[in-house]
mmCIF file of C-alpha atoms and ligand atoms in Angstrom:
data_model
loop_
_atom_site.group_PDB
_atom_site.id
_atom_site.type_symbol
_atom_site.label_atom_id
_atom_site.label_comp_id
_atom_site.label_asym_id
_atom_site.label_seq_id
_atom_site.Cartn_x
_atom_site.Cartn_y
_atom_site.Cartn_z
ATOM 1 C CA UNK B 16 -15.040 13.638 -6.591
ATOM 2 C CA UNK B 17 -14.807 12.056 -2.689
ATOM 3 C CA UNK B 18 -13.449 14.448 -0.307
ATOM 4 C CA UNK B 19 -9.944 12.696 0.773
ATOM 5 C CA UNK B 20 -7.964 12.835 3.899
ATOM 6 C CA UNK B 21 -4.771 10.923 4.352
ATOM 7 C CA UNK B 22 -3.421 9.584 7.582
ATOM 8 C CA UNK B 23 -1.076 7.612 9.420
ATOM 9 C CA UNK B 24 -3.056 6.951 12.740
ATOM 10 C CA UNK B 25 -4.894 3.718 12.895
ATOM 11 C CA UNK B 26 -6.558 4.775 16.203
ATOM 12 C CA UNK B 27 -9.742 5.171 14.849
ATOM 13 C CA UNK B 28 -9.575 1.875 12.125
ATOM 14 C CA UNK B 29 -11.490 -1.256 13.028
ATOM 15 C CA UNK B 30 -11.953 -4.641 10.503
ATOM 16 C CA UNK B 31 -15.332 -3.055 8.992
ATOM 17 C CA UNK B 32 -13.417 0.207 7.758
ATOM 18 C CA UNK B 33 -11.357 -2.433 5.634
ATOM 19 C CA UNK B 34 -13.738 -3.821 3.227
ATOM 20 C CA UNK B 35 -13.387 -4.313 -0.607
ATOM 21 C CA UNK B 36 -9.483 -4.862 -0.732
ATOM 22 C CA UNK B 37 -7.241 -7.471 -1.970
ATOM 23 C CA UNK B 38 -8.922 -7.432 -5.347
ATOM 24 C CA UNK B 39 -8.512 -10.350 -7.111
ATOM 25 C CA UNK B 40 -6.246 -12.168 -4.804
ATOM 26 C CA UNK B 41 -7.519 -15.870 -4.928
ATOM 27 C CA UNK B 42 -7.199 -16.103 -1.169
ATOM 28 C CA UNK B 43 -7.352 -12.852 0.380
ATOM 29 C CA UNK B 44 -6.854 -11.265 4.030
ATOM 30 C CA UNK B 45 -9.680 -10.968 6.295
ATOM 31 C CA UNK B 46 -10.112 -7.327 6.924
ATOM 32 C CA UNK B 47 -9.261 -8.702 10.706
ATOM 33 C CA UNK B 48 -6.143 -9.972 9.022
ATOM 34 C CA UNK B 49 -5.669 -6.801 6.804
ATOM 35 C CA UNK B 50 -6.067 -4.707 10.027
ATOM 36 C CA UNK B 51 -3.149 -6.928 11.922
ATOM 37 C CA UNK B 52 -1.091 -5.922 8.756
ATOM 38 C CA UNK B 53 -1.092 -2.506 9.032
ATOM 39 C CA UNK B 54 -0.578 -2.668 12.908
ATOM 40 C CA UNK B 55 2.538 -4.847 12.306
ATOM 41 C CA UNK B 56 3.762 -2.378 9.583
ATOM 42 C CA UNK B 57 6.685 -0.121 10.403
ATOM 43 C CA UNK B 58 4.812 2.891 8.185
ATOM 44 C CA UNK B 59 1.445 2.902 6.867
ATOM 45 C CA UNK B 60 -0.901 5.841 5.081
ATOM 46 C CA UNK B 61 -4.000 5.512 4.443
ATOM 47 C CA UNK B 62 -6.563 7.314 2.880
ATOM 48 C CA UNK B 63 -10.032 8.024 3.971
ATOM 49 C CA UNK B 64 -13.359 8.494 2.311
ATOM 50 C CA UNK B 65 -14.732 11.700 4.664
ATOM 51 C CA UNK B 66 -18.412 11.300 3.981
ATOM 52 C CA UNK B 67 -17.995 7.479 5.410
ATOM 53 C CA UNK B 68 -14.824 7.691 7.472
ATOM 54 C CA UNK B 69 -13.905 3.929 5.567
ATOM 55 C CA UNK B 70 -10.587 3.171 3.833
ATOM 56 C CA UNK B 71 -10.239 3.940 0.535
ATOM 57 C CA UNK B 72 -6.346 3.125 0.076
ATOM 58 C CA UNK B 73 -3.547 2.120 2.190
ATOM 59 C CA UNK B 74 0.555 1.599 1.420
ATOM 60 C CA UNK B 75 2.689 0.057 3.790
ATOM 61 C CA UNK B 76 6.122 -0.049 4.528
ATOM 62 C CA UNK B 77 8.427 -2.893 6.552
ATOM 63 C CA UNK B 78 11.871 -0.899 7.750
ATOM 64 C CA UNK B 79 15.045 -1.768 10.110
ATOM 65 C CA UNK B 80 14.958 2.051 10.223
ATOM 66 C CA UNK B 81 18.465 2.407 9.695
ATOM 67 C CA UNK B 82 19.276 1.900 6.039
ATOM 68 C CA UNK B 83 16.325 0.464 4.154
ATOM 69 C CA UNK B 84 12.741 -0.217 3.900
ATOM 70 C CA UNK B 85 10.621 -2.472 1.203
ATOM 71 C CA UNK B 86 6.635 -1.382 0.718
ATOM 72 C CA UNK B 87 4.863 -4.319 0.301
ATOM 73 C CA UNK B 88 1.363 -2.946 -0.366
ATOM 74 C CA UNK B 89 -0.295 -0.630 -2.001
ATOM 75 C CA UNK B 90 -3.969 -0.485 -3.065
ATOM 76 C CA UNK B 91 -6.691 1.831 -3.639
ATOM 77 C CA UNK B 92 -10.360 0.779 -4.069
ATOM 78 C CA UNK B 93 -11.872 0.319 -7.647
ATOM 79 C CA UNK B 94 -14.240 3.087 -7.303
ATOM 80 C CA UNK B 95 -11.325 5.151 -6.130
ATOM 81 C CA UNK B 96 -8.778 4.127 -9.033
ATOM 82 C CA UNK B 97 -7.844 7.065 -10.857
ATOM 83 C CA UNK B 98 -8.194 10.106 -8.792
ATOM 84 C CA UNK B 99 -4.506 10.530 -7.779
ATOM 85 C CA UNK B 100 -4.838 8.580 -4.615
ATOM 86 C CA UNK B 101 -2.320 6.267 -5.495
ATOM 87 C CA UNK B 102 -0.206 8.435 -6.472
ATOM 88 C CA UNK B 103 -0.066 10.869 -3.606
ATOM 89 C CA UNK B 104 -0.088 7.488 -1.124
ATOM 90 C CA UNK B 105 3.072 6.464 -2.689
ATOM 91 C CA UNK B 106 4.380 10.059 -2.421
ATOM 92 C CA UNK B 107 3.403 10.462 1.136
ATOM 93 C CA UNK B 108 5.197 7.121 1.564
ATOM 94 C CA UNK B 109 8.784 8.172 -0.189
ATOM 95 C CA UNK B 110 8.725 11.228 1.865
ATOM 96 C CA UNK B 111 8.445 9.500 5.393
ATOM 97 C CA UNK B 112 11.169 6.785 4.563
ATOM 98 C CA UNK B 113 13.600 9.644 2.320
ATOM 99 C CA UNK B 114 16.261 9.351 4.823
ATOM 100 C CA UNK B 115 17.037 5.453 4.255
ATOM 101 C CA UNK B 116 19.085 5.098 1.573
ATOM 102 C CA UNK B 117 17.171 1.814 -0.056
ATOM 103 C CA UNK B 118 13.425 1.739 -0.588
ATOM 104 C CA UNK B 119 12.344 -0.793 -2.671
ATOM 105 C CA UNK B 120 9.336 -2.747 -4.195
ATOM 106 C CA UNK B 121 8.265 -5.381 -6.664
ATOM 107 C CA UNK B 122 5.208 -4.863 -9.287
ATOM 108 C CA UNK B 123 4.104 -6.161 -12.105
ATOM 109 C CA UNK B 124 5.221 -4.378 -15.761
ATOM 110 C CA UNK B 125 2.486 -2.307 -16.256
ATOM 111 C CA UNK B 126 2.643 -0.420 -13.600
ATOM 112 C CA UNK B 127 6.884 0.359 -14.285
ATOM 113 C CA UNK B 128 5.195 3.668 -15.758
ATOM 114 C CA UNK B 129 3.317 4.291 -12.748
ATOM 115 C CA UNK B 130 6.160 4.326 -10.548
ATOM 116 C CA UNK B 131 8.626 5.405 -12.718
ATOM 117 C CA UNK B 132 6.668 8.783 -13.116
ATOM 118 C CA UNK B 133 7.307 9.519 -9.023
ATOM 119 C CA UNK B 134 10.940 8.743 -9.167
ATOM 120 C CA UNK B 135 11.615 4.647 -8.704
ATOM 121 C CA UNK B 136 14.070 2.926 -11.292
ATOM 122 C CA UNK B 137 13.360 -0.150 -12.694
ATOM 123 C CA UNK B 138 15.684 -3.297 -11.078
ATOM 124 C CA UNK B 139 15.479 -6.709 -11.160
ATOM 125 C CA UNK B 140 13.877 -8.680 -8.292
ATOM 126 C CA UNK B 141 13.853 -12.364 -6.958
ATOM 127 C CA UNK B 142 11.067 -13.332 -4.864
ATOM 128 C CA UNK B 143 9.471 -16.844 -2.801
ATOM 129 C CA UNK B 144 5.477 -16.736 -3.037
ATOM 130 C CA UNK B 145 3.986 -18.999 -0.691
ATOM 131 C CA UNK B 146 0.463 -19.241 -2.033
ATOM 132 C CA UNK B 147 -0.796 -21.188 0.883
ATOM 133 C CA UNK B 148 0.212 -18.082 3.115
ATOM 134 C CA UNK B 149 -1.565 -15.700 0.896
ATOM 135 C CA UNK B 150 -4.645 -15.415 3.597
ATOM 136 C CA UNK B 151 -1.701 -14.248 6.164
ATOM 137 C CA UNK B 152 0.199 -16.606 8.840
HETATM 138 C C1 COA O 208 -1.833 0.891 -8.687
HETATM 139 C C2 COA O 208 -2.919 1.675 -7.957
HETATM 140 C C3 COA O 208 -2.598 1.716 -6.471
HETATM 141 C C4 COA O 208 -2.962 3.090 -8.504
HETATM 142 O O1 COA O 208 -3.917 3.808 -7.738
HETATM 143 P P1 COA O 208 -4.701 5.055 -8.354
HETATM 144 O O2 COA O 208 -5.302 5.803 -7.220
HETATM 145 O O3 COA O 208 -5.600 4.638 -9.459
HETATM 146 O O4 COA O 208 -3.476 5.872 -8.946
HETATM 147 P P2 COA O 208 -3.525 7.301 -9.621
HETATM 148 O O5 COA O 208 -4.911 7.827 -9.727
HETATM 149 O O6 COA O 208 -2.515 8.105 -8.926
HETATM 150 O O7 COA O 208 -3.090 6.860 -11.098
HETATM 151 C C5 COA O 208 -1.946 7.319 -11.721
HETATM 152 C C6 COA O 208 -1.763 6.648 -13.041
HETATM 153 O O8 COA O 208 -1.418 5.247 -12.921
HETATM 154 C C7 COA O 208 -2.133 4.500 -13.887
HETATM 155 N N1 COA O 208 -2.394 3.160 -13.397
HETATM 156 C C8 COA O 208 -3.045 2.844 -12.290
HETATM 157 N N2 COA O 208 -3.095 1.504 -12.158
HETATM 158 C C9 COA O 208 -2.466 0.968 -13.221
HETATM 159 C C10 COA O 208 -2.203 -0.354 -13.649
HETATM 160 N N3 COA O 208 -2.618 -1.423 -12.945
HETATM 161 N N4 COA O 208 -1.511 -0.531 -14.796
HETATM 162 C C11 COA O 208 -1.095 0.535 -15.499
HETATM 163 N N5 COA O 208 -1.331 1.809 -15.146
HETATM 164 C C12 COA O 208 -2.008 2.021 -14.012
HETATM 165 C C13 COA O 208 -3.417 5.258 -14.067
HETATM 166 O O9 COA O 208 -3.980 4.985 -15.344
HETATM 167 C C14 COA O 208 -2.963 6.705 -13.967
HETATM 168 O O10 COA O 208 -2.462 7.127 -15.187
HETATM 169 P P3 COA O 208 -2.935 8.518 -15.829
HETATM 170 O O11 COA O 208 -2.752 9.542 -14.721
HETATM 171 O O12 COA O 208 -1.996 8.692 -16.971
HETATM 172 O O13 COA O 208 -4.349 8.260 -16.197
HETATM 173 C C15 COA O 208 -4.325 1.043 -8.185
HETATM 174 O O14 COA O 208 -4.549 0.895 -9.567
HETATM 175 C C16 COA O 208 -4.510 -0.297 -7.505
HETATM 176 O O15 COA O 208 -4.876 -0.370 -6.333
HETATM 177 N N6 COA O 208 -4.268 -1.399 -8.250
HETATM 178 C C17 COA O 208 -4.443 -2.747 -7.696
HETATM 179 C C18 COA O 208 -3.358 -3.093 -6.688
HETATM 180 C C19 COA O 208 -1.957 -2.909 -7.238
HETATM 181 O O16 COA O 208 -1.649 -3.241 -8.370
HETATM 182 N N7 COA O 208 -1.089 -2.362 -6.371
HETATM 183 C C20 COA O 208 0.295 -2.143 -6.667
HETATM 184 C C21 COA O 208 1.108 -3.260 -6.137
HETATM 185 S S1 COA O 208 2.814 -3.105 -6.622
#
């Protein structure tokens, strides 16, 4: 298994650390644009690959910092899938924002297991998609 290192620092992150993500997303973020989106982020981990010093995973979070936050993304490559990356991203991710009092997401129903095993409760959510945004504004 990949030696992994998790961080919150994008110091060291340019566009061509970013590849491979967005899987299956009909029109995608650059990894320019992907980049932008973790810079505009109020909280983002990511997870590194140490033998290649590329991405491997990232979650994000948006926050007033006050009372709530909403994580919008989370991802881990495919090669990656399975190792407890995930996971410990979206661990990592509930400790940073565990002194707002909402923190909230929307997946699909498969993965209501997945989160439900590190603590998040099922709720309903209403949502706008604009699919000609998808790429990023
Ligand atoms: C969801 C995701 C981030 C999980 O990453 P990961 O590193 O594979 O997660 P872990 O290794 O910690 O996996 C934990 C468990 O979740 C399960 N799981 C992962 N993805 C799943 C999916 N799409 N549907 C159902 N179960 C899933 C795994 O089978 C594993 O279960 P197990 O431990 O019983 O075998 C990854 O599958 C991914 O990037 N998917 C595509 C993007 C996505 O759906 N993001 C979530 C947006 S809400």
């Amino acid at each position: 298994m990949p030696s992994i290192s998790y961080t919150t620092s994008l110091d060291a992150i340019t566009p061509d650390k970013l590849r491979g993500f967005f899987v299956g997303w009909p029109n995608p973020p650059t990894p320019e644009t992907h980049l932008r989106i973790l810079q505009g982020s109020s909280h983002v981990i990511l997870a590194l690959d140490d033998a290649t010093g590329s991405v491997v995973g990232f979650i994000t979070a948006i926050s007033d910092g006050v009372s709530s936050a909403y994580i919008p993304h989370l991802e881990v490559l495919p090669a990656y899938q399975g190792q407890g990356i995930g996971s410990e991203l979206v661990r990592q991710m509930l400790e940073r924002l565990r002194h707002l009092y909402m923190i909230d997401l929307v997946c699909d129903d498969g993965l209501k297991a997945f989160y439900g095993r590190l603590g998040l409760k099922p709720h309903l959510a209403m949502i706008v998609r604009n699919y000609d945004r998808q790429a990023g504004a």
